[in-house]
CSV table of C-alpha atoms in Angstrom, one decimal:
chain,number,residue,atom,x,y,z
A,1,UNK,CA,74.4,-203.7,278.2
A,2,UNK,CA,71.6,-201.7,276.8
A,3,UNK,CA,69.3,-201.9,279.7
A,4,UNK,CA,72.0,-201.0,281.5
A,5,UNK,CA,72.9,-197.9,279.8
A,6,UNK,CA,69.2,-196.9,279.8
A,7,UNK,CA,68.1,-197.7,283.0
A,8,UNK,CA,71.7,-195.3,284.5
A,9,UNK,CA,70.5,-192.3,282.1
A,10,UNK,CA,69.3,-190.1,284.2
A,11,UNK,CA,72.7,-189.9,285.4
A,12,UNK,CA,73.7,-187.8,282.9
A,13,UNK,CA,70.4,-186.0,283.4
A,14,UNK,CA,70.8,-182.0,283.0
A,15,UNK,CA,67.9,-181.3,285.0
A,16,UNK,CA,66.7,-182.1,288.3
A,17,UNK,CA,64.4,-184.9,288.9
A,18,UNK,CA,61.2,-183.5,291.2
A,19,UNK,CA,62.4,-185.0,294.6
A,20,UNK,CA,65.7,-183.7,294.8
A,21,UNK,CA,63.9,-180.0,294.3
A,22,UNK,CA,63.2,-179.7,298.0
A,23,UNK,CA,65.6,-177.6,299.9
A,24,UNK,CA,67.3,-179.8,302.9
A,25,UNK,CA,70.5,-179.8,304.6
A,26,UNK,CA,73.5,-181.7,303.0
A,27,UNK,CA,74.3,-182.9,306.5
A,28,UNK,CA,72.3,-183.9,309.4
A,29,UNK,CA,74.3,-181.8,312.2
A,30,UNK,CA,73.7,-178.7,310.4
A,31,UNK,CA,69.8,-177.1,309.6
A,32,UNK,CA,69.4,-175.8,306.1
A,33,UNK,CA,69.4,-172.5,307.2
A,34,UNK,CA,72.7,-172.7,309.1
A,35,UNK,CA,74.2,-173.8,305.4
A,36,UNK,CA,72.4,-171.7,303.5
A,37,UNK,CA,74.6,-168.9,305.8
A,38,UNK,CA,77.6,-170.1,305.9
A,39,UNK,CA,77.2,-170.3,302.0
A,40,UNK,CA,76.2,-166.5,302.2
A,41,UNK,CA,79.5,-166.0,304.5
A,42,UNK,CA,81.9,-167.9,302.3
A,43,UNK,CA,80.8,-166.0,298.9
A,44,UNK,CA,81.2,-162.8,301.1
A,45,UNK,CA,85.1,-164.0,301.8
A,46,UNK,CA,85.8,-165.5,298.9
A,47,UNK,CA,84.7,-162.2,296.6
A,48,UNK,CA,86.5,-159.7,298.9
A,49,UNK,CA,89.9,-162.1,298.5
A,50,UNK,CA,89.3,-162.1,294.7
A,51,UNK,CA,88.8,-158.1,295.0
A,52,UNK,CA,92.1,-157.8,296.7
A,53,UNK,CA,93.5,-160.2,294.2
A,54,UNK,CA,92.2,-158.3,291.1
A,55,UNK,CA,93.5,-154.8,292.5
A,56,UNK,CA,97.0,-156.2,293.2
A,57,UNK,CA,97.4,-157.6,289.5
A,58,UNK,CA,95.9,-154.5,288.2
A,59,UNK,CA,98.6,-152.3,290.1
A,60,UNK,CA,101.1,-154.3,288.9
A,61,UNK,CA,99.6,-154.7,285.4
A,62,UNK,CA,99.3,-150.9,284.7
A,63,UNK,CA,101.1,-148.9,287.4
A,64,UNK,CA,105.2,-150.8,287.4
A,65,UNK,CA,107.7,-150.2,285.6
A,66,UNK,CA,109.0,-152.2,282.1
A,67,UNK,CA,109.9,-156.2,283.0
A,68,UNK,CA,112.3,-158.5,281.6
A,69,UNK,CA,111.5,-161.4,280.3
A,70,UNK,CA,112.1,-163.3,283.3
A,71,UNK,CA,109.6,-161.2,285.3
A,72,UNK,CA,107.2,-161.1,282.1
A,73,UNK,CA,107.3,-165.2,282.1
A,74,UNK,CA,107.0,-165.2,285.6
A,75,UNK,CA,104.2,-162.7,285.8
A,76,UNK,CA,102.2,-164.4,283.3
A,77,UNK,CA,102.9,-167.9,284.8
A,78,UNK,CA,101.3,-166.1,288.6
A,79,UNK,CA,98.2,-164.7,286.5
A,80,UNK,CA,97.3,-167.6,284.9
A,81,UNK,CA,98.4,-170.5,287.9
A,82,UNK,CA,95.9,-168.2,290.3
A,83,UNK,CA,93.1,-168.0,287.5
A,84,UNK,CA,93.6,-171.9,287.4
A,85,UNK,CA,93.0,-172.0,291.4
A,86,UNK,CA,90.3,-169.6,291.2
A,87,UNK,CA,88.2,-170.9,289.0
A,88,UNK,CA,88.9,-174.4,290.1
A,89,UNK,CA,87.5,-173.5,293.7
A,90,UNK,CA,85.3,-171.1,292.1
A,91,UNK,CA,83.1,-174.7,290.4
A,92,UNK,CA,83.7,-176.9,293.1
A,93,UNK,CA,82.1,-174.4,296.2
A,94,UNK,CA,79.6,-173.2,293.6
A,95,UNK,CA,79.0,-177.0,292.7
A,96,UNK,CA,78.7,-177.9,296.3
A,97,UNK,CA,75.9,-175.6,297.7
A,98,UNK,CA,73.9,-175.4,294.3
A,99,UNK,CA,74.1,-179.6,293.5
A,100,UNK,CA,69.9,-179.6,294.6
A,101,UNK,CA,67.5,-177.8,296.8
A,102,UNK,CA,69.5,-174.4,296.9
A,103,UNK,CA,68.5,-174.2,293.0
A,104,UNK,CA,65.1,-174.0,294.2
A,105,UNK,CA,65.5,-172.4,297.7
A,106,UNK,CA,63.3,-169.4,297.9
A,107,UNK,CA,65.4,-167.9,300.2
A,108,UNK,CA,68.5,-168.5,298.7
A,109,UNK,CA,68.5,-164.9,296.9
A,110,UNK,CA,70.9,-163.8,298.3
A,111,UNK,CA,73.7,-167.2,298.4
A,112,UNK,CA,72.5,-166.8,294.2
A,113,UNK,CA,73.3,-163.3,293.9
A,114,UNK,CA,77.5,-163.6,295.7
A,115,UNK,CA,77.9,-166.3,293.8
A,116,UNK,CA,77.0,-164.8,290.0
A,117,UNK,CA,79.4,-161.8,290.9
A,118,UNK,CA,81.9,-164.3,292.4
A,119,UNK,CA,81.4,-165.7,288.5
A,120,UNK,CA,82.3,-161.9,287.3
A,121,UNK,CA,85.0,-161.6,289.5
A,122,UNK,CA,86.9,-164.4,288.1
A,123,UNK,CA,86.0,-163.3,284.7
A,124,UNK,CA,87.9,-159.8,285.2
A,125,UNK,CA,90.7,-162.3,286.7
A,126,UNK,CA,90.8,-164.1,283.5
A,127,UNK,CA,90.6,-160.8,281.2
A,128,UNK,CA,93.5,-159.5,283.4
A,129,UNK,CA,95.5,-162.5,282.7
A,130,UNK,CA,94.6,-162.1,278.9
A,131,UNK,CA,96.7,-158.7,279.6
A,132,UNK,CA,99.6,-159.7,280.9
A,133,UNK,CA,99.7,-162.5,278.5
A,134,UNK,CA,99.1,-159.8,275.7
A,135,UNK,CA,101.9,-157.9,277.2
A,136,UNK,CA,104.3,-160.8,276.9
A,137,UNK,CA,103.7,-161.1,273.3
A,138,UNK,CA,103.6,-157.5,272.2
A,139,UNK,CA,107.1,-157.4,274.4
A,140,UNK,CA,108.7,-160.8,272.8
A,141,UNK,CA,106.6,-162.2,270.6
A,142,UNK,CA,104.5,-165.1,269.5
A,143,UNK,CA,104.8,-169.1,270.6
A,144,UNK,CA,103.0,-171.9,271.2
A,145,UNK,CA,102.6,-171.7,274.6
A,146,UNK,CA,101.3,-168.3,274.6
A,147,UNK,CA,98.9,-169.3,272.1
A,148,UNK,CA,97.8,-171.6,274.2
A,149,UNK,CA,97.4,-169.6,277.4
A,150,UNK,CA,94.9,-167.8,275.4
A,151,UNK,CA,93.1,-170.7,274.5
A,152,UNK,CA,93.2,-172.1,278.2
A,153,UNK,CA,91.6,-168.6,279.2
A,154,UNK,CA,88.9,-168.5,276.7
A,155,UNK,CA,87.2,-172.0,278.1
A,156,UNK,CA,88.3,-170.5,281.0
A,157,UNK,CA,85.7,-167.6,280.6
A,158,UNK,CA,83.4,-170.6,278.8
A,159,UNK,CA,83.2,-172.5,282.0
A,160,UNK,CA,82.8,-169.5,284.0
A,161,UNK,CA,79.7,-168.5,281.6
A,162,UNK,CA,78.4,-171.7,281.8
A,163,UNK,CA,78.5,-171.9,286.0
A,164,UNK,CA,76.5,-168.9,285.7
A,165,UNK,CA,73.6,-170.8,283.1
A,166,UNK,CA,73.7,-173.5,285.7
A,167,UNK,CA,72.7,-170.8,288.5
A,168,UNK,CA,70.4,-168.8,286.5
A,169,UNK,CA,68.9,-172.1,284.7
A,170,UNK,CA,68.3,-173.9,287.6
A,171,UNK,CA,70.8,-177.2,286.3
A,172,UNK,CA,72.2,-180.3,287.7
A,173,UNK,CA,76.2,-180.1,288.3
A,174,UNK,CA,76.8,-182.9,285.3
A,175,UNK,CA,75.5,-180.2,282.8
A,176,UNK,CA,79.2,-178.3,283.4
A,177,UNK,CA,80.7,-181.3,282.7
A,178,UNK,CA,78.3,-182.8,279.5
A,179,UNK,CA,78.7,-179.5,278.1
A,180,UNK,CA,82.6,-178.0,278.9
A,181,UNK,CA,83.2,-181.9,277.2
A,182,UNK,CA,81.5,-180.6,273.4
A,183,UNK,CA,83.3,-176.9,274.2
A,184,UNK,CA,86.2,-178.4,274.2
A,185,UNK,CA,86.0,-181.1,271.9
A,186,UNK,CA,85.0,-178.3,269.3
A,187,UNK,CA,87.9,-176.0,270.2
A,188,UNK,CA,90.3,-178.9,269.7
A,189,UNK,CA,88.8,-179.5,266.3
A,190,UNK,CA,88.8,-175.9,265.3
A,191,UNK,CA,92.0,-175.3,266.2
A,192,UNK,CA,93.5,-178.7,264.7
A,193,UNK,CA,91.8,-176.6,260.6
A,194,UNK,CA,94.6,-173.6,261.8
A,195,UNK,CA,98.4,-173.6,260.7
A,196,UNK,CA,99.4,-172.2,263.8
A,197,UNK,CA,103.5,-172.4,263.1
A,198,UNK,CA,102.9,-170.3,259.9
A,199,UNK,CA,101.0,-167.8,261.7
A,200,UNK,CA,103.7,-167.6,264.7
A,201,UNK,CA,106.1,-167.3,262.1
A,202,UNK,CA,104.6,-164.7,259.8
A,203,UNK,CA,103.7,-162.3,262.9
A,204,UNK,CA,106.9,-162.8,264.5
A,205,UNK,CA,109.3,-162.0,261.4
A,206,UNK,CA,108.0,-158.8,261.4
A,207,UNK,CA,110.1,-157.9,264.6
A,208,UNK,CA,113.2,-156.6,264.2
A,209,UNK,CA,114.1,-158.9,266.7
A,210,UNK,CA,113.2,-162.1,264.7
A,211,UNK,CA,114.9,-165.6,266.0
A,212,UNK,CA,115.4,-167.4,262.8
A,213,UNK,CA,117.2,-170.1,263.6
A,214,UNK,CA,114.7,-170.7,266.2
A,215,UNK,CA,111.5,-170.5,263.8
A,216,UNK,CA,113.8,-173.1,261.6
A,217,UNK,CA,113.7,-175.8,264.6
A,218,UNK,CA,111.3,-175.2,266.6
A,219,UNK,CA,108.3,-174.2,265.0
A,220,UNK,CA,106.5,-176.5,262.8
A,221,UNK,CA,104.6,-175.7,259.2
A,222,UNK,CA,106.2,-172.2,258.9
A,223,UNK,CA,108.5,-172.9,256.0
A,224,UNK,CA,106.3,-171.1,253.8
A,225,UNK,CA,106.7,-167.7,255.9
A,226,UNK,CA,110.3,-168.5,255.8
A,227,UNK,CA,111.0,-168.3,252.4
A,228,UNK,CA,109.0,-165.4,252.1
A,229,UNK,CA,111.2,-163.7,254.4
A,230,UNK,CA,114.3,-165.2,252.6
A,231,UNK,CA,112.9,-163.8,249.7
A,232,UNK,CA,112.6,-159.7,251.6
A,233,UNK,CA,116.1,-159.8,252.9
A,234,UNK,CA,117.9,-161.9,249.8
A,235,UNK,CA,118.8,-164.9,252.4
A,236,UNK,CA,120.0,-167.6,249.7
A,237,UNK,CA,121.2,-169.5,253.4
A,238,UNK,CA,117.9,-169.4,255.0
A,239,UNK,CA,116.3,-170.2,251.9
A,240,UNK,CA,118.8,-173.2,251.2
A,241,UNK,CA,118.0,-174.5,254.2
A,242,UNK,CA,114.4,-174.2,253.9
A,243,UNK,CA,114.6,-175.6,250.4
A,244,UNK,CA,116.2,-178.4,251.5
A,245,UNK,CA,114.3,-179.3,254.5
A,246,UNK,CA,110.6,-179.0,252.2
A,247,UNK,CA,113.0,-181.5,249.5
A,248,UNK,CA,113.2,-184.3,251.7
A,249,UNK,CA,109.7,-184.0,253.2
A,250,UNK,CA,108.3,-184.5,249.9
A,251,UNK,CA,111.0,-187.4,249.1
A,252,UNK,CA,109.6,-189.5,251.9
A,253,UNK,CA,106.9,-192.3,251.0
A,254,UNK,CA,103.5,-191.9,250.7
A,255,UNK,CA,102.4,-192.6,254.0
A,256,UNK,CA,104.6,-190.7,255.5
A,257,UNK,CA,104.2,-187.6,253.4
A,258,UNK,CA,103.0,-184.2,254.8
A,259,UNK,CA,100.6,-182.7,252.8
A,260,UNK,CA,101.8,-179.1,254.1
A,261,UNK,CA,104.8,-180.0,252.1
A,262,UNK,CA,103.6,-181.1,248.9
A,263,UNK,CA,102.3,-177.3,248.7
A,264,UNK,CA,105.1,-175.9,248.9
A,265,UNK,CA,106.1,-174.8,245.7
């Protein structure tokens, strides 16, 4: 099993090995420098669609009048489903005509240069989908899932940033995928040290238009937050109910205690 892992390393190999350095067509019907345009061509199409896109969201973003929460959800869903396609086809074409000799193509200046701004391009897509998602919180506050449309965006712009290295430092495509795998395995563990239900909870009941009973069921770990707020606006309910709830979480057997609970004083 050993020599077997060792002798398939170099397929998880960031750089590229000296033979696959030459510049040659991915297919025999078509010359290298037939691809190398029709790269060139694609780029060109591909950044003045994402232009168009940008503009349009911009307009929209800035320029229309005050939404409801229907169009604010729906908005937000468009931004970030078409920074989701974007991006997806944004790796795979840049994947496809820099996987060897293009890294090393001396006349691939050009095909090197659409494709980094292609990379900025869906950067400002992403930042523009930040806004709207920005908007949608300012306008109805926090929740998980907007939370998390943040943290989709920001490996979002981590991917993008490492499609560029890859470009500029000349790398094999499995170096998107060996490193996006440690960006993400660290943003999982960061995020799993964060009470994120307190800190919904504690921004949001600063609104005057606070859900309470929906921070009660629906959010997890905000209970200290809750009786805080209990406490401001003399709610002996809310803080029964929160009292009672923390009571029989810390009633339950050891290995099925919380240890959020047991601070709870």
């Amino acid at each position: 099993m050993e020599k077997l892992i060792y002798k398939n390393n170099h397929v998880l190999d960031n750089e590229f090995s000296k033979d696959s350095r030459i510049p040659k067509a991915t297919y025999s019907f078509l010359d290298l420098d037939t691809e190398r345009m029709s790269g060139v061509i694609s780029f060109v199409l591909l950044n003045v669609l994402l232009v168009f896109f940008i503009i349009t969201y911009n307009y929209e973003q800035f320029y229309e009048a005050l939404k409801t929460p229907v169009q604010l959800s729906e908005e937000t869903h468009e931004r970030v489903n078409a920074v989701i396609m974007s991006i997806i086809m944004a790796i795979l074409v840049i994947m496809f005509y820099f996987k060897s000799g293009f890294n090393f193509d001396p006349k691939a200046g050009s095909l090197k240069l659409l494709a980094k701004i292609w990379i900025f391009l869906n950067a400002v897509l992403v930042v523009s989908a930040a806004l709207k998602n920005y908007e949608y919180i300012i306008s109805y506050g926090f929740t998980y899932k907007r939370l998390g449309v943040f943290g989709f965006l920001l490996l979002s712009l981590v991917g993008l940033a490492l499609t560029f290295i890859k470009i500029q430092k000349q790398k094999r495509n499995i170096f998107l995928v060996n490193t996006m795998i440690w960006y993400f395995y660290g943003t999982v563990l960061v995020c799993s040290y964060f009470n994120w239900g307190g800190f919904i909870t504690s921004q949001n009941m600063k609104r005057k238009d606070f859900a309470v009973n929906y921070h009660v069921t629906s959010i997890n770990f905000s209970e200290k937050a809750l009786l805080k707020y209990a406490d401001e606006k003399n709610d002996q309910k809310l803080k029964k109910t929160v009292q009672d709830k923390v009571k029989n979480e810390t009633f339950k057997t050891f290995l099925s205690r919380i240890l959020y609970y047991q601070t709870i004083k």
